[in-house]
mmCIF file of C-alpha atoms and ligand atoms in Angstrom:
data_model
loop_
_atom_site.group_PDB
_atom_site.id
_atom_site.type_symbol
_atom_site.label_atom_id
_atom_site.label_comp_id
_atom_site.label_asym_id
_atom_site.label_seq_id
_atom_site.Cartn_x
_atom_site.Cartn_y
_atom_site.Cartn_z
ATOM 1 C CA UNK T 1 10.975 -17.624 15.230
ATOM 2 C CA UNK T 2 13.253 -16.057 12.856
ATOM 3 C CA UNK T 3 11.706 -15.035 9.312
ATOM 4 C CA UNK T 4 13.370 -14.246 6.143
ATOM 5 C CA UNK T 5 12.983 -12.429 3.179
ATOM 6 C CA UNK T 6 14.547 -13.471 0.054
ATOM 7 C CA UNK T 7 14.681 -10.370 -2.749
ATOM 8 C CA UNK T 8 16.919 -9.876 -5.714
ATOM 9 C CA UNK T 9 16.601 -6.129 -6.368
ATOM 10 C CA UNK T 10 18.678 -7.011 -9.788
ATOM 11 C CA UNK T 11 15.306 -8.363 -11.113
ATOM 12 C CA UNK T 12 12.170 -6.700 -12.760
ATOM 13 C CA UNK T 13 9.585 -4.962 -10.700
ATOM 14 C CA UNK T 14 7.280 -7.534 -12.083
ATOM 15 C CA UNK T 15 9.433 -10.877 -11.147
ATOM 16 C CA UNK T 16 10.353 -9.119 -7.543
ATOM 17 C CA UNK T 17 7.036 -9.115 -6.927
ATOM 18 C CA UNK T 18 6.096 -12.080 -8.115
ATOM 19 C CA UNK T 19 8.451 -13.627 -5.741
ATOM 20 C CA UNK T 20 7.588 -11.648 -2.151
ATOM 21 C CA UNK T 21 4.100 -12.877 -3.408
ATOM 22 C CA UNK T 22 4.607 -16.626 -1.969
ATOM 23 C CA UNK T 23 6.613 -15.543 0.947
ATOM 24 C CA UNK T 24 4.570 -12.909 2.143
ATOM 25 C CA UNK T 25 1.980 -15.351 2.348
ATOM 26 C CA UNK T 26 4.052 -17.902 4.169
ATOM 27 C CA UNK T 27 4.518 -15.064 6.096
ATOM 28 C CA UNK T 28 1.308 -14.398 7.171
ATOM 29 C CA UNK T 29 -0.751 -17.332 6.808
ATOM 30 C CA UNK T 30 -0.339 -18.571 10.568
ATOM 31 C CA UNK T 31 -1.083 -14.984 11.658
ATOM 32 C CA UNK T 32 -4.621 -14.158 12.659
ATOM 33 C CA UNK T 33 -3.799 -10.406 13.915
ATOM 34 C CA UNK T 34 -4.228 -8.265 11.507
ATOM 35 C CA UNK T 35 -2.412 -5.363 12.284
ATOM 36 C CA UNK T 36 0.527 -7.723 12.348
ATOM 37 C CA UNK T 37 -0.188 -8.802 9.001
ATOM 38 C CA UNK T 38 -0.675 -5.313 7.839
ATOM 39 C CA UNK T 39 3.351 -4.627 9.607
ATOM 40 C CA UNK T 40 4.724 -7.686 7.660
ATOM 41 C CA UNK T 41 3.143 -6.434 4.372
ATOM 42 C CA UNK T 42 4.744 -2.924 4.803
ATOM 43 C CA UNK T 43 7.922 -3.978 6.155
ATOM 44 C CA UNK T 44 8.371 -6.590 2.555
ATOM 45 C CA UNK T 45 7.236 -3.854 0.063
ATOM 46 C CA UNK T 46 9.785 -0.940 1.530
ATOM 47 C CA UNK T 47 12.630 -3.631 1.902
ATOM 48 C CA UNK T 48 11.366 -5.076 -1.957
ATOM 49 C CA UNK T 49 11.105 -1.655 -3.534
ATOM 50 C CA UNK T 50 12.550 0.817 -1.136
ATOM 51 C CA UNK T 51 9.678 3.105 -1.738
ATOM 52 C CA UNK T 52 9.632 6.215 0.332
ATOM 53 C CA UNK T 53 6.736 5.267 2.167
ATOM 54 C CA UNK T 54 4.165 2.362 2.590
ATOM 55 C CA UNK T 55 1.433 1.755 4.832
ATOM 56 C CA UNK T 56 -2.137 1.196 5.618
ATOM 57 C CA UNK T 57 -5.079 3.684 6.649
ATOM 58 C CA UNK T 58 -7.970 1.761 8.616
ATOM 59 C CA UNK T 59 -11.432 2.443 8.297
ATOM 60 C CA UNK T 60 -12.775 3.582 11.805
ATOM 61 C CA UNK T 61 -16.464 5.396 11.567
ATOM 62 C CA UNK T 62 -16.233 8.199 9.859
ATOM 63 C CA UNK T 63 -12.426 8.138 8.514
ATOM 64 C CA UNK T 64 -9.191 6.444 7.436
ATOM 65 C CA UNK T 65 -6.751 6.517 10.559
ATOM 66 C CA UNK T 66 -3.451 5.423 9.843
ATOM 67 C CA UNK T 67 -2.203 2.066 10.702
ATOM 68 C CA UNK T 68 1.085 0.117 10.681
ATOM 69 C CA UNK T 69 3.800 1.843 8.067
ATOM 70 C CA UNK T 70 7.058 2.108 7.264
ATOM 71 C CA UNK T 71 8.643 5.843 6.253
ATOM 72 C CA UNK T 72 8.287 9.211 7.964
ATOM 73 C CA UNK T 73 5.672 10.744 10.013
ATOM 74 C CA UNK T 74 2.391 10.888 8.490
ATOM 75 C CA UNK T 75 -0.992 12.348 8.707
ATOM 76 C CA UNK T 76 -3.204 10.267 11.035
ATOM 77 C CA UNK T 77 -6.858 10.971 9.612
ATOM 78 C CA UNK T 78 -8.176 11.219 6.477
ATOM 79 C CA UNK T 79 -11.852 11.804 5.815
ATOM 80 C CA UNK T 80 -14.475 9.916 3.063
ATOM 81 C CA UNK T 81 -13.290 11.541 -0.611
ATOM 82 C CA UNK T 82 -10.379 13.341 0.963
ATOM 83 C CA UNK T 83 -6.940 13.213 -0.734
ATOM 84 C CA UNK T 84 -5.817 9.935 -2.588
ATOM 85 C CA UNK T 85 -6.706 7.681 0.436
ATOM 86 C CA UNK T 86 -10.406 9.663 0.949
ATOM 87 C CA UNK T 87 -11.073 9.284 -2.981
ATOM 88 C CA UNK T 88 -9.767 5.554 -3.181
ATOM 89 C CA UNK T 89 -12.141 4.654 -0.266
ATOM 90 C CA UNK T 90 -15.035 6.424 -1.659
ATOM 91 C CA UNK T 91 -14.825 5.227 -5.166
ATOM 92 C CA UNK T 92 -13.883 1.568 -3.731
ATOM 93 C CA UNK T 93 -11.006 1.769 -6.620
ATOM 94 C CA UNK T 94 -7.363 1.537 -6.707
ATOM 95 C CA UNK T 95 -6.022 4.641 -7.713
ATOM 96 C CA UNK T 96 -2.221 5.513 -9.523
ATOM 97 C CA UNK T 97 -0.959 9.121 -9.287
ATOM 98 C CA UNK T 98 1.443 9.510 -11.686
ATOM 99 C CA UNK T 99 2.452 13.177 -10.237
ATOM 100 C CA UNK T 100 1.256 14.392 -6.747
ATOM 101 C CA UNK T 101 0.837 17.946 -7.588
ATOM 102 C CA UNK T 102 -1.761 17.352 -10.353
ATOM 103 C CA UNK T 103 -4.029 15.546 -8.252
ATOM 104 C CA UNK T 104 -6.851 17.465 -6.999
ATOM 105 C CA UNK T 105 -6.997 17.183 -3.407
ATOM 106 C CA UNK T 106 -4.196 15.762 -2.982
ATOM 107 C CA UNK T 107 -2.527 15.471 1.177
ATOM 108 C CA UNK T 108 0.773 15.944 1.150
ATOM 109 C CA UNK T 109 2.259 14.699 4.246
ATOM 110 C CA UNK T 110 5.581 14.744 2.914
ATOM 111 C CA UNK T 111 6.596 17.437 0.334
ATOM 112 C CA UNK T 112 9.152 14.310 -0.537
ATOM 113 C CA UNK T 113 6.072 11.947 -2.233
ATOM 114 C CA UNK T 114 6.069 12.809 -5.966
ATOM 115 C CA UNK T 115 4.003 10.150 -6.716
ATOM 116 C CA UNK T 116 1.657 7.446 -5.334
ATOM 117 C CA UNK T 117 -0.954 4.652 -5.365
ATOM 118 C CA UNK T 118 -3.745 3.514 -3.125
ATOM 119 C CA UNK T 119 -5.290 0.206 -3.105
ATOM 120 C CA UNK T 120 -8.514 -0.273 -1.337
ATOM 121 C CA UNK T 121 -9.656 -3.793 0.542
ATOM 122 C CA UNK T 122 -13.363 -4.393 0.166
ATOM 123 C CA UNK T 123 -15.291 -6.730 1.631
ATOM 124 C CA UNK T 124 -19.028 -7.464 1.196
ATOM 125 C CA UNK T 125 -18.751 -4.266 -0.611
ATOM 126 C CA UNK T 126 -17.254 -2.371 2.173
ATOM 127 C CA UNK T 127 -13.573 -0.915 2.232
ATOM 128 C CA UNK T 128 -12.050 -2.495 5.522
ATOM 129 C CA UNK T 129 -8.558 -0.074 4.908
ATOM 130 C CA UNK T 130 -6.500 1.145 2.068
ATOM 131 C CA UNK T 131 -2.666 0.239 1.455
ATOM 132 C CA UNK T 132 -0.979 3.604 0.296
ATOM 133 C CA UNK T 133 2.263 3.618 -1.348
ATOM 134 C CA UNK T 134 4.377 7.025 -2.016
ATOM 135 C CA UNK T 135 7.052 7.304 -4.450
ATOM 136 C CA UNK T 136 10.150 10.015 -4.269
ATOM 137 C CA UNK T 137 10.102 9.983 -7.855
ATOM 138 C CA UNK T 138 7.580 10.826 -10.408
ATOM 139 C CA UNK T 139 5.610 7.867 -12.111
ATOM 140 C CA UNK T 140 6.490 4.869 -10.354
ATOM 141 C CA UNK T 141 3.383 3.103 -9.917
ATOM 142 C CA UNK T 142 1.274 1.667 -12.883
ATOM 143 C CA UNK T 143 -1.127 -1.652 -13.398
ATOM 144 C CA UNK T 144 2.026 -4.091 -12.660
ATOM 145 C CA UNK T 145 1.846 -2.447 -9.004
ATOM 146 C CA UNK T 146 -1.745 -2.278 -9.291
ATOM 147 C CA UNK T 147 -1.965 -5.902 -9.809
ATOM 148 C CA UNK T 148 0.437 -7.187 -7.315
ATOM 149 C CA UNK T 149 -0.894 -4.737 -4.279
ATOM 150 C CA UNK T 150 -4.341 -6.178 -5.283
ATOM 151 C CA UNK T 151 -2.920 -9.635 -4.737
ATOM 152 C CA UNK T 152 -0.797 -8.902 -1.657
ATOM 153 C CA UNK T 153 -4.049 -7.344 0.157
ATOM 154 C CA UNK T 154 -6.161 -10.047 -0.474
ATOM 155 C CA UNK T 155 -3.840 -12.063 1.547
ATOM 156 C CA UNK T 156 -5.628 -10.715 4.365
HETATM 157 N N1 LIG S 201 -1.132 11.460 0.087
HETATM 158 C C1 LIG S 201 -2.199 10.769 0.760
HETATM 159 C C2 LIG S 201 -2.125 10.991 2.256
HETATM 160 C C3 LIG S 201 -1.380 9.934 2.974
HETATM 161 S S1 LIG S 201 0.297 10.079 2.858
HETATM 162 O O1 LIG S 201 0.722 10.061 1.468
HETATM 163 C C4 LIG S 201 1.090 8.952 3.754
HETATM 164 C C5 LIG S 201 -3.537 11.237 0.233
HETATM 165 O O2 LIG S 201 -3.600 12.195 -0.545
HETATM 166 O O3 LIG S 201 -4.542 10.627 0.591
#
């Protein structure tokens, strides 16, 4: 079955979100496999935003191993209160990094990232995975993206 995506990049961040919202759900909503879902949620926010990298870090005993992305190469485990990921998942918080290098703790997998957010899933108060978005460009992310990740991971 052939999908589509429709995005006008001329638009807002806000309004190009707020219309991948309805389609990633059509998208998805027929899918029960969740790492498919999880590959369909990165492939629409790099094609929406072109953001240098996007993806997902599972929880799997003891630490985040990453999951289906979209960008380069990137670290495959990340322990409880390590880095962004490590601190989201502990804190069961999203959290915006407005500048990589002033983030204590901070894994750089890609001396490219400049700055970043990380959105954890809870349920039944326990994080399931994190989605973990990495900008090339200082202070891209702030509550609009906050919002809208929130939104686009409880999809699942
Ligand atoms: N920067 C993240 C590691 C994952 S990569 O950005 C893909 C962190 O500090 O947790």
């Amino acid at each position: 079955m052939g999908e589509e995506i429709i995005i006008d990049k001329s638009k807002s961040k806000e309004e190009i979100y707020q219309t991948i919202l309805p389609q990633l759900e059509a998208l998805i909503k027929n899918e029960t496999d969740l790492i498919a879902n999880l590959a369909n949620i990165a492939a629409v926010l790099k094609m929406s935003f072109d953001f240098f990298w996007v993806g997902f870090y599972l929880v799997k005993g003891n630490a985040l191993v990453l999951g289906p992305f979209q960008g380069p190469i990137a670290c495959t485990r990340i322990l409880l209160g390590q880095g962004v990921c490590g601190q989201s998942w502990e804190q069961k918080m999203p959290i915006i990094v407005p500048d990589v290098e002033l983030f204590p703790g901070h894994i750089a997998c890609s001396g490219d990232s400049k700055s970043e957010i990380v959105i954890p899933k809870i349920k039944e108060d326990n994080v399931l995975f994190v989605l973990d978005v990495d900008s090339d460009v200082l202070n891209s992310f702030d509550e609009i993206d906050a919002h809208y990740l929130t939104k686009f991971i409880a999809l699942i």
